[in-house]
mmCIF file of C-alpha atoms and ligand atoms in Angstrom:
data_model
loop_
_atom_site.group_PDB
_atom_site.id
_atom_site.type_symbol
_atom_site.label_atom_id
_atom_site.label_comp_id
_atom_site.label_asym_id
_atom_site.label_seq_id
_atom_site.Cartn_x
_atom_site.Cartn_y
_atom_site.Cartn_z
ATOM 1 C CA UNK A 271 -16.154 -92.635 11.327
ATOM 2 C CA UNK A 272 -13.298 -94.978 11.151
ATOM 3 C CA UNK A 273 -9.420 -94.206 10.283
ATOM 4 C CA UNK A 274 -10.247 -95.380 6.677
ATOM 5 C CA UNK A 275 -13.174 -93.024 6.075
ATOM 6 C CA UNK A 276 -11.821 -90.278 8.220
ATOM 7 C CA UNK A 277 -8.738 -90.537 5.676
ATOM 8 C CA UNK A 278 -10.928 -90.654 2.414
ATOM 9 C CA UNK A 279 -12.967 -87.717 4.044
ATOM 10 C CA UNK A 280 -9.818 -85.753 4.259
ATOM 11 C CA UNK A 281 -8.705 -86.775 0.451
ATOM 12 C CA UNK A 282 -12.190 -85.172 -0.292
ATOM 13 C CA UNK A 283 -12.017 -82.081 1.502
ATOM 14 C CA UNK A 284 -8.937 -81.010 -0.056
ATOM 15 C CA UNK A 285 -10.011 -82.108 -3.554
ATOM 16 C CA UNK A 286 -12.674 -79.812 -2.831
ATOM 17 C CA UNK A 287 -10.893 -76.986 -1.468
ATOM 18 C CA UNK A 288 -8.128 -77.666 -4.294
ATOM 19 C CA UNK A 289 -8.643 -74.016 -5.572
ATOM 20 C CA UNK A 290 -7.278 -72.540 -2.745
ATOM 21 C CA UNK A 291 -4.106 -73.991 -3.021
ATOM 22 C CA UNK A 292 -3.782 -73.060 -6.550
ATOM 23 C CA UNK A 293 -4.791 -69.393 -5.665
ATOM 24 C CA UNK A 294 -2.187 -69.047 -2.740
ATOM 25 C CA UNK A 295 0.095 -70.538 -5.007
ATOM 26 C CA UNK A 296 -0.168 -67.794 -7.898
ATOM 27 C CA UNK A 297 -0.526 -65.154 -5.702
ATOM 28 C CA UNK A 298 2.958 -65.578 -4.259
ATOM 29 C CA UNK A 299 3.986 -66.077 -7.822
ATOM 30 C CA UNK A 300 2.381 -62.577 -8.795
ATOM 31 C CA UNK A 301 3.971 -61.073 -6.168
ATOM 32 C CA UNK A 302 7.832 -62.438 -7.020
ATOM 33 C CA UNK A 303 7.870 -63.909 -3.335
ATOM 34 C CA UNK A 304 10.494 -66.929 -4.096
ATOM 35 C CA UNK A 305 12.754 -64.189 -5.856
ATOM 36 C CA UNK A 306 12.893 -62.473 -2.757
ATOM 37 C CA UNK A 307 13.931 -65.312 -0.447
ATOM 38 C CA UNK A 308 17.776 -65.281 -1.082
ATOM 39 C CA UNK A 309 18.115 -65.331 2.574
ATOM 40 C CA UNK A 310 15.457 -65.793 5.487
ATOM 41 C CA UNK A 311 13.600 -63.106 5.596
ATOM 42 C CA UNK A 312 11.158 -61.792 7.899
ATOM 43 C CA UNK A 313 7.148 -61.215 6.592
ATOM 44 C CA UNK A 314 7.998 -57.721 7.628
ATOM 45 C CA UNK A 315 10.289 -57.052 4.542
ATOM 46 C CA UNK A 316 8.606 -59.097 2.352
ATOM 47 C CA UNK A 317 5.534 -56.730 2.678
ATOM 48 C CA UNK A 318 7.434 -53.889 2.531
ATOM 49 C CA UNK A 319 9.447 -55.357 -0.858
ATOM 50 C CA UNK A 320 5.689 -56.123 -2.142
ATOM 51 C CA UNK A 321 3.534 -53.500 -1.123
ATOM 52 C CA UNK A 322 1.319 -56.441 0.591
ATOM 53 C CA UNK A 323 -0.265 -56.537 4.269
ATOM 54 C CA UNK A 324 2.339 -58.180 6.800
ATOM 55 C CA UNK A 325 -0.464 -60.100 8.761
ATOM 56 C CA UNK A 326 -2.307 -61.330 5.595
ATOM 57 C CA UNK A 327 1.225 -61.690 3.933
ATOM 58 C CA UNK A 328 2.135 -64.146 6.811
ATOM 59 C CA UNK A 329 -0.942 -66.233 6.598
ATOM 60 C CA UNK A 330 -0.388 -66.583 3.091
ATOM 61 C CA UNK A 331 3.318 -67.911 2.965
ATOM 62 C CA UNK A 332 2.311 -69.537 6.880
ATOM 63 C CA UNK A 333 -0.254 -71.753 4.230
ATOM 64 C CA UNK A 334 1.902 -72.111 1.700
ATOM 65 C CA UNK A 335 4.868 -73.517 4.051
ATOM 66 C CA UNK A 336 2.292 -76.022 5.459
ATOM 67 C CA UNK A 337 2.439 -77.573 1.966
ATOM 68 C CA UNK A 338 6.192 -77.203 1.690
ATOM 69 C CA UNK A 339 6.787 -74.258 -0.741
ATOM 70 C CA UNK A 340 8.187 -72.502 2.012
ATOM 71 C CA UNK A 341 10.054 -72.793 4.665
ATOM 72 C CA UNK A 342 9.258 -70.833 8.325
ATOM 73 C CA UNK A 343 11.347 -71.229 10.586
ATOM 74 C CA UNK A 344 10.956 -70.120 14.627
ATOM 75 C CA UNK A 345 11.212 -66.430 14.384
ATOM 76 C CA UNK A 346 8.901 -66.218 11.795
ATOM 77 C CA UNK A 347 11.432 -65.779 8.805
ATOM 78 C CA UNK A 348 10.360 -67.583 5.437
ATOM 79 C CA UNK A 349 12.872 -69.536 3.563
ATOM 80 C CA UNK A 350 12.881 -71.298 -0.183
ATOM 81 C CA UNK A 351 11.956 -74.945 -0.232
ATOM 82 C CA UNK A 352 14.114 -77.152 -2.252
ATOM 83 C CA UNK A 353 10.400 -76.945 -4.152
ATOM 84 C CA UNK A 354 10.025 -73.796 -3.851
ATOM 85 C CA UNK A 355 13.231 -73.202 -5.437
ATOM 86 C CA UNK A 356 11.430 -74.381 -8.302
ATOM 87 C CA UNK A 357 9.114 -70.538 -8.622
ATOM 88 C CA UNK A 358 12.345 -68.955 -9.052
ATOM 89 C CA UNK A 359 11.840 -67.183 -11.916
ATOM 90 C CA UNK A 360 15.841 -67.685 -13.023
ATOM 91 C CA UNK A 361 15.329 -71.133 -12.623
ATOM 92 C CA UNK A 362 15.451 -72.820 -16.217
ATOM 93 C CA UNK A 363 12.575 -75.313 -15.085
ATOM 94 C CA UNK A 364 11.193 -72.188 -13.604
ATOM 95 C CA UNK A 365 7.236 -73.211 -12.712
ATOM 96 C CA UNK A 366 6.303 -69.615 -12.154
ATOM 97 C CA UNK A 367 5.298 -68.341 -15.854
ATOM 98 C CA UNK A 368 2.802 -71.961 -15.758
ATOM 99 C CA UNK A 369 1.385 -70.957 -12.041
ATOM 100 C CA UNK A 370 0.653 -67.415 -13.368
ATOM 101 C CA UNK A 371 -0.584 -68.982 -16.873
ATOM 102 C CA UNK A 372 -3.059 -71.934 -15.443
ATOM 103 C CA UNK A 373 -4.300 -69.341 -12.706
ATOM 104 C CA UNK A 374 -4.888 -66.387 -15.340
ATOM 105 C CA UNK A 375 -8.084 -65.118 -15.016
ATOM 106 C CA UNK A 376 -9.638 -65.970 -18.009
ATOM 107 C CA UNK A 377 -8.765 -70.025 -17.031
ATOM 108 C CA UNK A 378 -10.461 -69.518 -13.957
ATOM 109 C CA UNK A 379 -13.340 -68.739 -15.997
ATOM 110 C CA UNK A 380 -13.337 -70.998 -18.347
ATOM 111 C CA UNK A 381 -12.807 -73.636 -15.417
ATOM 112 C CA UNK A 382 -15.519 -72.701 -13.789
ATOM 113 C CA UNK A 383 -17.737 -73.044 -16.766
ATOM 114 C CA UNK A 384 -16.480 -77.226 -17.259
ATOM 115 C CA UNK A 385 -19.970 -78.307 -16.181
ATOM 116 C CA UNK A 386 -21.004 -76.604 -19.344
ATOM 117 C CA UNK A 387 -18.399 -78.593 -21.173
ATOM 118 C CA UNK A 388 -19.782 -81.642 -19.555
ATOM 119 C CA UNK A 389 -22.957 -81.348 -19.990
ATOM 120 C CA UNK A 390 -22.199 -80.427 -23.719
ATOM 121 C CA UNK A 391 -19.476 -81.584 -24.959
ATOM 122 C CA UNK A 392 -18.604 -77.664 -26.282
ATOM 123 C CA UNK A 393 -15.522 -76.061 -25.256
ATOM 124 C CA UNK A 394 -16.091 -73.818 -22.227
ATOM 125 C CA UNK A 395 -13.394 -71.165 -23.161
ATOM 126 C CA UNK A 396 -15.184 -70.150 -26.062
ATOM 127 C CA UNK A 397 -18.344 -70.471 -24.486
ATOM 128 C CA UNK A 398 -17.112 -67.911 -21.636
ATOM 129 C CA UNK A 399 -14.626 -65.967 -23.881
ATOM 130 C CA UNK A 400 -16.362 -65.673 -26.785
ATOM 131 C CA UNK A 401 -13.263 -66.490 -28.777
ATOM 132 C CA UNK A 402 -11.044 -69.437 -29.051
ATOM 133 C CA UNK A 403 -7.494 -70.000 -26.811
ATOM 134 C CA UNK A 404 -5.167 -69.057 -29.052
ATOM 135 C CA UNK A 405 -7.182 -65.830 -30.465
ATOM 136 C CA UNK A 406 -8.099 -64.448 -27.099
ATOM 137 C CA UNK A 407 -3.382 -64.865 -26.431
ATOM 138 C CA UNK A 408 -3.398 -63.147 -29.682
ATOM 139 C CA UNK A 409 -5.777 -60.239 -27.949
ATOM 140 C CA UNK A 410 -3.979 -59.844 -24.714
ATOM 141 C CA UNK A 411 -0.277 -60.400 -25.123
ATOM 142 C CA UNK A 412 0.783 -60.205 -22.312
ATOM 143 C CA UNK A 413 -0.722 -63.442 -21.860
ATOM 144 C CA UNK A 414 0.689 -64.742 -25.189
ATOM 145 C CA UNK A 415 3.743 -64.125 -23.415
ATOM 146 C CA UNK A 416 2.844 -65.439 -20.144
ATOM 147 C CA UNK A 417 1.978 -68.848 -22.319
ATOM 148 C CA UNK A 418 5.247 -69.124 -24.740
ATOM 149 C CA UNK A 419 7.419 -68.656 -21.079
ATOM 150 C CA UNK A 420 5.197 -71.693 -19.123
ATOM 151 C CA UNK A 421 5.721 -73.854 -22.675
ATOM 152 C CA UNK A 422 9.384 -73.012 -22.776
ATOM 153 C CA UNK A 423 10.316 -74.023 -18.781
ATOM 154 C CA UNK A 424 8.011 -76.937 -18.893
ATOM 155 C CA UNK A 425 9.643 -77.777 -22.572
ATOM 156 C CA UNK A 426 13.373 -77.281 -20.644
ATOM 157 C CA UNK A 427 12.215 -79.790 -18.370
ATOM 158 C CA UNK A 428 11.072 -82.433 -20.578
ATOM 159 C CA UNK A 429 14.176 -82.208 -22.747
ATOM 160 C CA UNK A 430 16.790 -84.491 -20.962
ATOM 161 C CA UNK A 431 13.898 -87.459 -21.198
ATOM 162 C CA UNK A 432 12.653 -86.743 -24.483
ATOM 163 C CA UNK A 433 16.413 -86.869 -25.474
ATOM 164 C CA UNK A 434 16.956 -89.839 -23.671
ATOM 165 C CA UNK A 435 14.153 -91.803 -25.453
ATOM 166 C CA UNK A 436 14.944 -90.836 -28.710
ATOM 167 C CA UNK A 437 18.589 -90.487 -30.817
ATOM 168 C CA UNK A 438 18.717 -87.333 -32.614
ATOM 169 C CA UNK A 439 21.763 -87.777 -33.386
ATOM 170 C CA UNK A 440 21.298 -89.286 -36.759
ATOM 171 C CA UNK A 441 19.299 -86.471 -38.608
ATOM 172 C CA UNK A 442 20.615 -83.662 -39.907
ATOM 173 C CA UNK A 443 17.769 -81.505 -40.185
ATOM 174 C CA UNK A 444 15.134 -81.213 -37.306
ATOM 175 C CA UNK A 445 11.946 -79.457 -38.071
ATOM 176 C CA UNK A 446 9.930 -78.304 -34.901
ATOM 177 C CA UNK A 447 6.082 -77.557 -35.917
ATOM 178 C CA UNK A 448 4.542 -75.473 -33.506
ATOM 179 C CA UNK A 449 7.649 -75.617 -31.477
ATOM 180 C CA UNK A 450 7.135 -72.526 -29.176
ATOM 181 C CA UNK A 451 10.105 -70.321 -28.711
ATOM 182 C CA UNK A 452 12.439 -73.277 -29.638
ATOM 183 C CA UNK A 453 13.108 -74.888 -25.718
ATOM 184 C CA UNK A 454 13.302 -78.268 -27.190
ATOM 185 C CA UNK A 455 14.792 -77.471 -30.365
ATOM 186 C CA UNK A 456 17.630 -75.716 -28.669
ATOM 187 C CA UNK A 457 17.914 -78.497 -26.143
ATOM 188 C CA UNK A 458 18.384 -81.025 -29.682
ATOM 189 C CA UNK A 459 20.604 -79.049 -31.162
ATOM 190 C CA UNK A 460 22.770 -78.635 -27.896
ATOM 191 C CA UNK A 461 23.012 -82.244 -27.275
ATOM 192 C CA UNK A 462 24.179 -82.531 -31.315
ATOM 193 C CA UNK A 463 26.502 -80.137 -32.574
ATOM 194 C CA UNK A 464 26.253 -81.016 -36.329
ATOM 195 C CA UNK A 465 22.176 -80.921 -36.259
ATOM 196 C CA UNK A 466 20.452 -78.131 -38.124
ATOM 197 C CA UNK A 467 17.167 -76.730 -37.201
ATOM 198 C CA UNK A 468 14.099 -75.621 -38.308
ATOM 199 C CA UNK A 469 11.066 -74.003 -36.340
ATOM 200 C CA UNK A 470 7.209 -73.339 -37.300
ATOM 201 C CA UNK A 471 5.350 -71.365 -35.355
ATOM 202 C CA UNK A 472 3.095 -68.464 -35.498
ATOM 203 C CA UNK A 473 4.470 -65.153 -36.133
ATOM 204 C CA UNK A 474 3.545 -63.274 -32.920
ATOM 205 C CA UNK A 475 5.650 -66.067 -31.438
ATOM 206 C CA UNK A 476 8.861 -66.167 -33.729
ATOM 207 C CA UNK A 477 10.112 -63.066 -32.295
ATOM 208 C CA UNK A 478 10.516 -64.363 -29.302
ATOM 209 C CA UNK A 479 11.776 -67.141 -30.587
ATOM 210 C CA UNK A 480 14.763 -65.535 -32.042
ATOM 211 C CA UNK A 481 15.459 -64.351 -28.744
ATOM 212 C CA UNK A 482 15.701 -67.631 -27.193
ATOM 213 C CA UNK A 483 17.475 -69.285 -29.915
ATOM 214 C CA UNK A 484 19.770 -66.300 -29.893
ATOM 215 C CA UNK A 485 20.630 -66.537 -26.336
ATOM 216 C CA UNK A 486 21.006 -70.221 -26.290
ATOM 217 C CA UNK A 487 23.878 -69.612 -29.068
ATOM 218 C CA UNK A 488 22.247 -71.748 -31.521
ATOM 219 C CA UNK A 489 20.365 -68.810 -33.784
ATOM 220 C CA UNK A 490 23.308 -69.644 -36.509
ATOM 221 C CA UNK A 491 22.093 -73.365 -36.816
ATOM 222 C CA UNK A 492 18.233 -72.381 -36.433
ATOM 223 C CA UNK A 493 15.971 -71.352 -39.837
ATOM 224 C CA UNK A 494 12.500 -69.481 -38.259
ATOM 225 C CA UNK A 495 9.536 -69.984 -40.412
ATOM 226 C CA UNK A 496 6.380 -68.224 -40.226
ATOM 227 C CA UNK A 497 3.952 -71.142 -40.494
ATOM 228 C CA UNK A 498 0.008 -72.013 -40.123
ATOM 229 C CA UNK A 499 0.398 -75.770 -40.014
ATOM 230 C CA UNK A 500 -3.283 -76.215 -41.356
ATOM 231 C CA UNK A 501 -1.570 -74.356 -44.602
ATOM 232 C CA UNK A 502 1.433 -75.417 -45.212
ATOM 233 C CA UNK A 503 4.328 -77.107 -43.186
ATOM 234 C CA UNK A 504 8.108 -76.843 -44.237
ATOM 235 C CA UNK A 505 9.842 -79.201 -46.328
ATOM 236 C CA UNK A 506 13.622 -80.181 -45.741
ATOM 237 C CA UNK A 507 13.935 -82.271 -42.683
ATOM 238 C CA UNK A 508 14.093 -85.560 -41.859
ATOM 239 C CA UNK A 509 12.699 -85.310 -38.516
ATOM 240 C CA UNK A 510 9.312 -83.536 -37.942
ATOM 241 C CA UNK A 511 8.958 -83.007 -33.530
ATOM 242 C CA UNK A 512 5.433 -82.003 -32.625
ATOM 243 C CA UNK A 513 5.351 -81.680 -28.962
ATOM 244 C CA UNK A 514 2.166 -81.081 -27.366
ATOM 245 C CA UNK A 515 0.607 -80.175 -30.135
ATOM 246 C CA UNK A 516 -1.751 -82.464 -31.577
ATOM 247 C CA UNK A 517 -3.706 -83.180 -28.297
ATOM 248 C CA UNK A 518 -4.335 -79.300 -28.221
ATOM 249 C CA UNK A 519 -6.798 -80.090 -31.596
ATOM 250 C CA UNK A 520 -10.163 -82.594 -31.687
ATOM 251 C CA UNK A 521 -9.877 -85.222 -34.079
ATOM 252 C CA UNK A 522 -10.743 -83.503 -37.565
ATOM 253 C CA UNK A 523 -8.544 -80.573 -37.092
ATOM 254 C CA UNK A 524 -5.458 -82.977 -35.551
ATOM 255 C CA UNK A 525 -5.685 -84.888 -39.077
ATOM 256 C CA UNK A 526 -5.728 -81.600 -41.189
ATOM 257 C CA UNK A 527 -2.418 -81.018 -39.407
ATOM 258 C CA UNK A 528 -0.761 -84.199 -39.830
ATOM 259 C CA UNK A 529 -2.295 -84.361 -43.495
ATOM 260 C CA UNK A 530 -0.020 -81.324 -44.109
ATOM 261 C CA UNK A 531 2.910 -82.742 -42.259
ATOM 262 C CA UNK A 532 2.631 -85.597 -44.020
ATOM 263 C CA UNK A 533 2.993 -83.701 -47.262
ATOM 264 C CA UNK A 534 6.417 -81.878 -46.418
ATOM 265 C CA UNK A 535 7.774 -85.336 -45.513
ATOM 266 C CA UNK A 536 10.102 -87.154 -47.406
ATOM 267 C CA UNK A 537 9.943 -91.391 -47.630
ATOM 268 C CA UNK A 538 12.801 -91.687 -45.601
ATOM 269 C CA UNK A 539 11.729 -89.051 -42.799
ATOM 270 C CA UNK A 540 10.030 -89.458 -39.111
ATOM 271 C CA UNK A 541 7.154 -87.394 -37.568
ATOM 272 C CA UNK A 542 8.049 -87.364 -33.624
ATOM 273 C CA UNK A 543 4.772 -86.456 -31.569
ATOM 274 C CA UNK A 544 5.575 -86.025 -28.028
ATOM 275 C CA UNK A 545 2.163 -86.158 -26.075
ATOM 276 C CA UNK A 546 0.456 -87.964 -23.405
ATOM 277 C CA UNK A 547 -0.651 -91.790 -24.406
ATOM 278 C CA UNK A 548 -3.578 -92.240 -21.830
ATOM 279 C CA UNK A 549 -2.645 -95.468 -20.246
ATOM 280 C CA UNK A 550 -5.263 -98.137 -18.049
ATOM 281 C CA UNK A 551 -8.269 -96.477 -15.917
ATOM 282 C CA UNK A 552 -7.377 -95.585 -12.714
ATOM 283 C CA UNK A 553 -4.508 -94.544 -13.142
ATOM 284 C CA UNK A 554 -1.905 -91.089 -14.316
ATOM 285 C CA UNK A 555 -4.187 -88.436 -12.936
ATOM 286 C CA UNK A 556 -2.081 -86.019 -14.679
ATOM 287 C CA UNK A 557 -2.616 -87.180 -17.826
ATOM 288 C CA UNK A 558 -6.664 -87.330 -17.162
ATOM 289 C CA UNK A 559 -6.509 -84.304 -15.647
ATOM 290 C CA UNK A 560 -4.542 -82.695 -18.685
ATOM 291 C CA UNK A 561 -7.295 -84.082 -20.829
ATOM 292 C CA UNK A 562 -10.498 -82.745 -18.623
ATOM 293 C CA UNK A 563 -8.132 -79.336 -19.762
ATOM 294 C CA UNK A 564 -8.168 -79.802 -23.611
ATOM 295 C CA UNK A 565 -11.984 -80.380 -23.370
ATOM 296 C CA UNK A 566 -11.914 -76.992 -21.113
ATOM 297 C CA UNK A 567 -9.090 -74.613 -22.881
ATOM 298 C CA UNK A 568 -8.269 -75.935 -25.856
ATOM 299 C CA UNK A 569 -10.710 -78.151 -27.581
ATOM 300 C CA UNK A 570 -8.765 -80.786 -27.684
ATOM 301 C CA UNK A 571 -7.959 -84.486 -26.277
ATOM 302 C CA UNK A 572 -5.525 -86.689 -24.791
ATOM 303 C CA UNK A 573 -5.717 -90.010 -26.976
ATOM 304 C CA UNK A 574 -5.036 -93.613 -26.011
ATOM 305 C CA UNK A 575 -2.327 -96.111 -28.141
ATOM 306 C CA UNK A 576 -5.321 -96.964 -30.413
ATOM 307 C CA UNK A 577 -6.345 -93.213 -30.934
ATOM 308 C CA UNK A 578 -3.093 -92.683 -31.959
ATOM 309 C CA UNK A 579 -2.804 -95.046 -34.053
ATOM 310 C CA UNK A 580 -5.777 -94.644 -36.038
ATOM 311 C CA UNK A 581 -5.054 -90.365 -36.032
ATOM 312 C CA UNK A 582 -1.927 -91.010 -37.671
ATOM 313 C CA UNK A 583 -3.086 -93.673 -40.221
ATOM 314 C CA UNK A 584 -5.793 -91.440 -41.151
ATOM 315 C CA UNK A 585 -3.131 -88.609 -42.742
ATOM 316 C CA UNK A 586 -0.906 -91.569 -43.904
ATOM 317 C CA UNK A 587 1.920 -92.218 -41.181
ATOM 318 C CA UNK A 588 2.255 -96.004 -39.489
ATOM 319 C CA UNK A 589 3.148 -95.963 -35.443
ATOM 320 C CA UNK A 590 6.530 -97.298 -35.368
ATOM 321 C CA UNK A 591 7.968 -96.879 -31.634
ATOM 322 C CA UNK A 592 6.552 -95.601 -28.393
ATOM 323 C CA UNK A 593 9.097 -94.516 -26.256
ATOM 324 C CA UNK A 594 8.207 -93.157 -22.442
ATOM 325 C CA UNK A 595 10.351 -89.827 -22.154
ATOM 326 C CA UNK A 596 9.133 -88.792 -18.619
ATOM 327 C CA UNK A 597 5.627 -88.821 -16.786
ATOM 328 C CA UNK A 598 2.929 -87.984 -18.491
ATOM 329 C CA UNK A 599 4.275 -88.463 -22.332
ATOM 330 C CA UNK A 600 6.161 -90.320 -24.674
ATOM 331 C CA UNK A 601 8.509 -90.565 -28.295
ATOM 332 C CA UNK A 602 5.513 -91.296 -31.095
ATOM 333 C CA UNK A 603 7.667 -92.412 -33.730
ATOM 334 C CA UNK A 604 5.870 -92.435 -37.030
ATOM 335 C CA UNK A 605 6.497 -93.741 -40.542
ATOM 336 C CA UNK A 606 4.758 -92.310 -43.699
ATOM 337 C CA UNK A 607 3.141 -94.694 -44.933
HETATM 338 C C1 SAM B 941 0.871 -76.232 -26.390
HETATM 339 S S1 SAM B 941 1.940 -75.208 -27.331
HETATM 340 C C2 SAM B 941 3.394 -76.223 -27.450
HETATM 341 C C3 SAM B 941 4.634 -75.443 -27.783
HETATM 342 C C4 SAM B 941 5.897 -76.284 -27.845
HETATM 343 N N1 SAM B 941 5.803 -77.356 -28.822
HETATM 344 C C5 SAM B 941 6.186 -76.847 -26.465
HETATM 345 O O1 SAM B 941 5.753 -77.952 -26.168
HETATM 346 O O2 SAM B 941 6.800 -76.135 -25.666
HETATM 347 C C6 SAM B 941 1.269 -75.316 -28.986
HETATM 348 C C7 SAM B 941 1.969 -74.427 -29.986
HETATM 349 O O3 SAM B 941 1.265 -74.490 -31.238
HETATM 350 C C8 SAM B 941 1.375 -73.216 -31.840
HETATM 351 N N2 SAM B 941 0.280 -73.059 -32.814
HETATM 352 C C9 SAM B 941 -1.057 -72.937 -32.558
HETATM 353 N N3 SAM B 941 -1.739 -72.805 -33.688
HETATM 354 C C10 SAM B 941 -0.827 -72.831 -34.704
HETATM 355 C C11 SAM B 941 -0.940 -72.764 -36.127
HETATM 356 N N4 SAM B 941 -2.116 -72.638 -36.710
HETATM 357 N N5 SAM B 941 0.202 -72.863 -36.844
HETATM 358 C C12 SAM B 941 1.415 -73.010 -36.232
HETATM 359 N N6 SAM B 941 1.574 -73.090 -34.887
HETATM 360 C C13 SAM B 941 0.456 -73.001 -34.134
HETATM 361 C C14 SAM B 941 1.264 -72.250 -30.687
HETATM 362 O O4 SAM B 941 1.789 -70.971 -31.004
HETATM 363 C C15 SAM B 941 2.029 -72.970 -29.585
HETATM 364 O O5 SAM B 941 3.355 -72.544 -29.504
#
């Protein structure tokens, strides 16, 4: 073999073996490891502190220091990574609630059902589950949970592009439909002390919600509304944020949701979607992968500039701007029409 298929082999191999990496990763996660490395510590504790095997312990961390999540150093003490860091579960951008979410067990079986998706075009979740995403979180949740705290880190983390690519500052009122327990909401009405706020969400969500919004000290400048956006959205702002939303929902459904955004909007007001804008082939394998995803979990679909486009047209808003606000998604500014 020479150096350039021994190198593609390799790619290959771990592509295939990709699962593993994932599963180390969430069991650490489970187990609180990064919260336990203030210090170097030796495996020895860190069984102890999780009830684990030291041996099988070590060749777990051992692994996941190989790929730089961890840190071993020559006495066989593990340290944090500055990515590692990152699984802290104090961390704002914490990535631990998303490890523990993607690696749940009922995505593992719903992944391991995408060659049904493939082959039909149905959504494997519900073909496994028996239910759809957001009724089986409803079921179990502790999951629902799990899913609000991955959507409010990852949300943290977006927030200094998204606010970046787009001035807030000249609204008073922004209305966040389906905006989780209010990560980016807070972050807008941080960054603009004389905004006003308004979230939509589903009411096993909104409690938590108030929570966040409480802690974050802007409750006082933050209306909750119990909402079904395929019902009714609220009127009263002049900025409508959907983030990571509408590629969640195929085509027909994504339309009956902007059809009812569309009526809550005044002339002079803008819909922001925040989503993925698939770009050229062979390229952004986060955004394909995040699509391969929607057709898994979901039901939904990442959409190109033209899908957008046409999506939005279709419930009467014209694409005005498309702003890049970090990998992987972008400022949809849209106009009613
Ligand atoms: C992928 S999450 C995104 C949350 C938030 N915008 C963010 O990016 O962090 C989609 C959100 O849509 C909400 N949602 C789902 N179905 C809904 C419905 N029928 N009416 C209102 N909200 C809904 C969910 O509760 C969830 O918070």
């Amino acid at each position: 073999m020479d150096g350039t298929a021994a190198r593609h082999h390799a790619t290959l191999m771990a592509v295939a073996r990709g699962y593993q990496r994932s599963q180390a990763l969430a069991v650490a996660a489970e187990l609180g490891i990064a919260d336990l490395l203030t210090e170097p510590r030796p495996v020895v504790d860190l069984a102890a502190a999780t009830g684990t095997d030291a041996p099988a312990l070590y060749r777990l961390l051992r692994a996941l220091a190989s790929i730089g999540v961890f840190h071993e150093d020559d006495e066989q003490r593990f340290s944090l990574t500055a990515m590692g860091r990152l699984l802290r579960r104090d961390h704002p951008w914490s990535i631990d609630p998303a490890v523990r979410m993607f690696c749940a067990d009922y995505q593992w079986r719903a992944w391991g059902e995408l060659g049904y998706s493939v082959r039909t075009g149905g959504n494997a979740l519900v073909h496994t589950l028996g239910t759809d995403v957001w009724e089986h979180r409803r079921r179990d949740p502790a999951q629902g949970e799990l899913f609000d705290a991955a959507m409010r880190t990852m949300a943290t983390s977006y927030a200094p592009g998204v606010l970046a690519a787009h001035d807030f500052g000249k609204y008073a009122v922004v209305a966040d439909i389906g905006g989780g327990t209010g990560a980016m909401l807070t972050a807008i009405l941080a960054a603009h002390p004389h905004l006003h706020g308004i979230l939509a969400e589903q009411p096993e969500v909104l409690p938590r919600a108030a929570r966040q919004l409480a802690a974050a000290g802007v409750a006082d400048r933050a209306r909750l509304v119990e909402c079904d956006f395929f019902d009714e959205v609220p009127t009263g702002a002049d900025a409508y944020v959907m983030l990571r939303v509408l590629h969640d929902w195929p085509d027909d459904a994504a339309a009956q949701i902007l059809r009812r955004v569309r009526a809550a909007t005044a002339p002079t007001a803008r819909l922001l979607v925040i989503d993925a804008v698939v770009g050229p082939p062979n390229e952004d394998p986060q955004t394909a992968f995040l699509d391969l995803m929607m057709l898994v979990s979901a039901g939904g679909r990442e959409r190109t500039e033209p899908e957008w486009r046409d999506l939005l047209a279709s419930a009467g808003f014209r694409v005005g701007t498309i702003v890049p606000a970090g990998p992987g998604r972008s400022v949809i500014e849209a106009v009613p029409d």
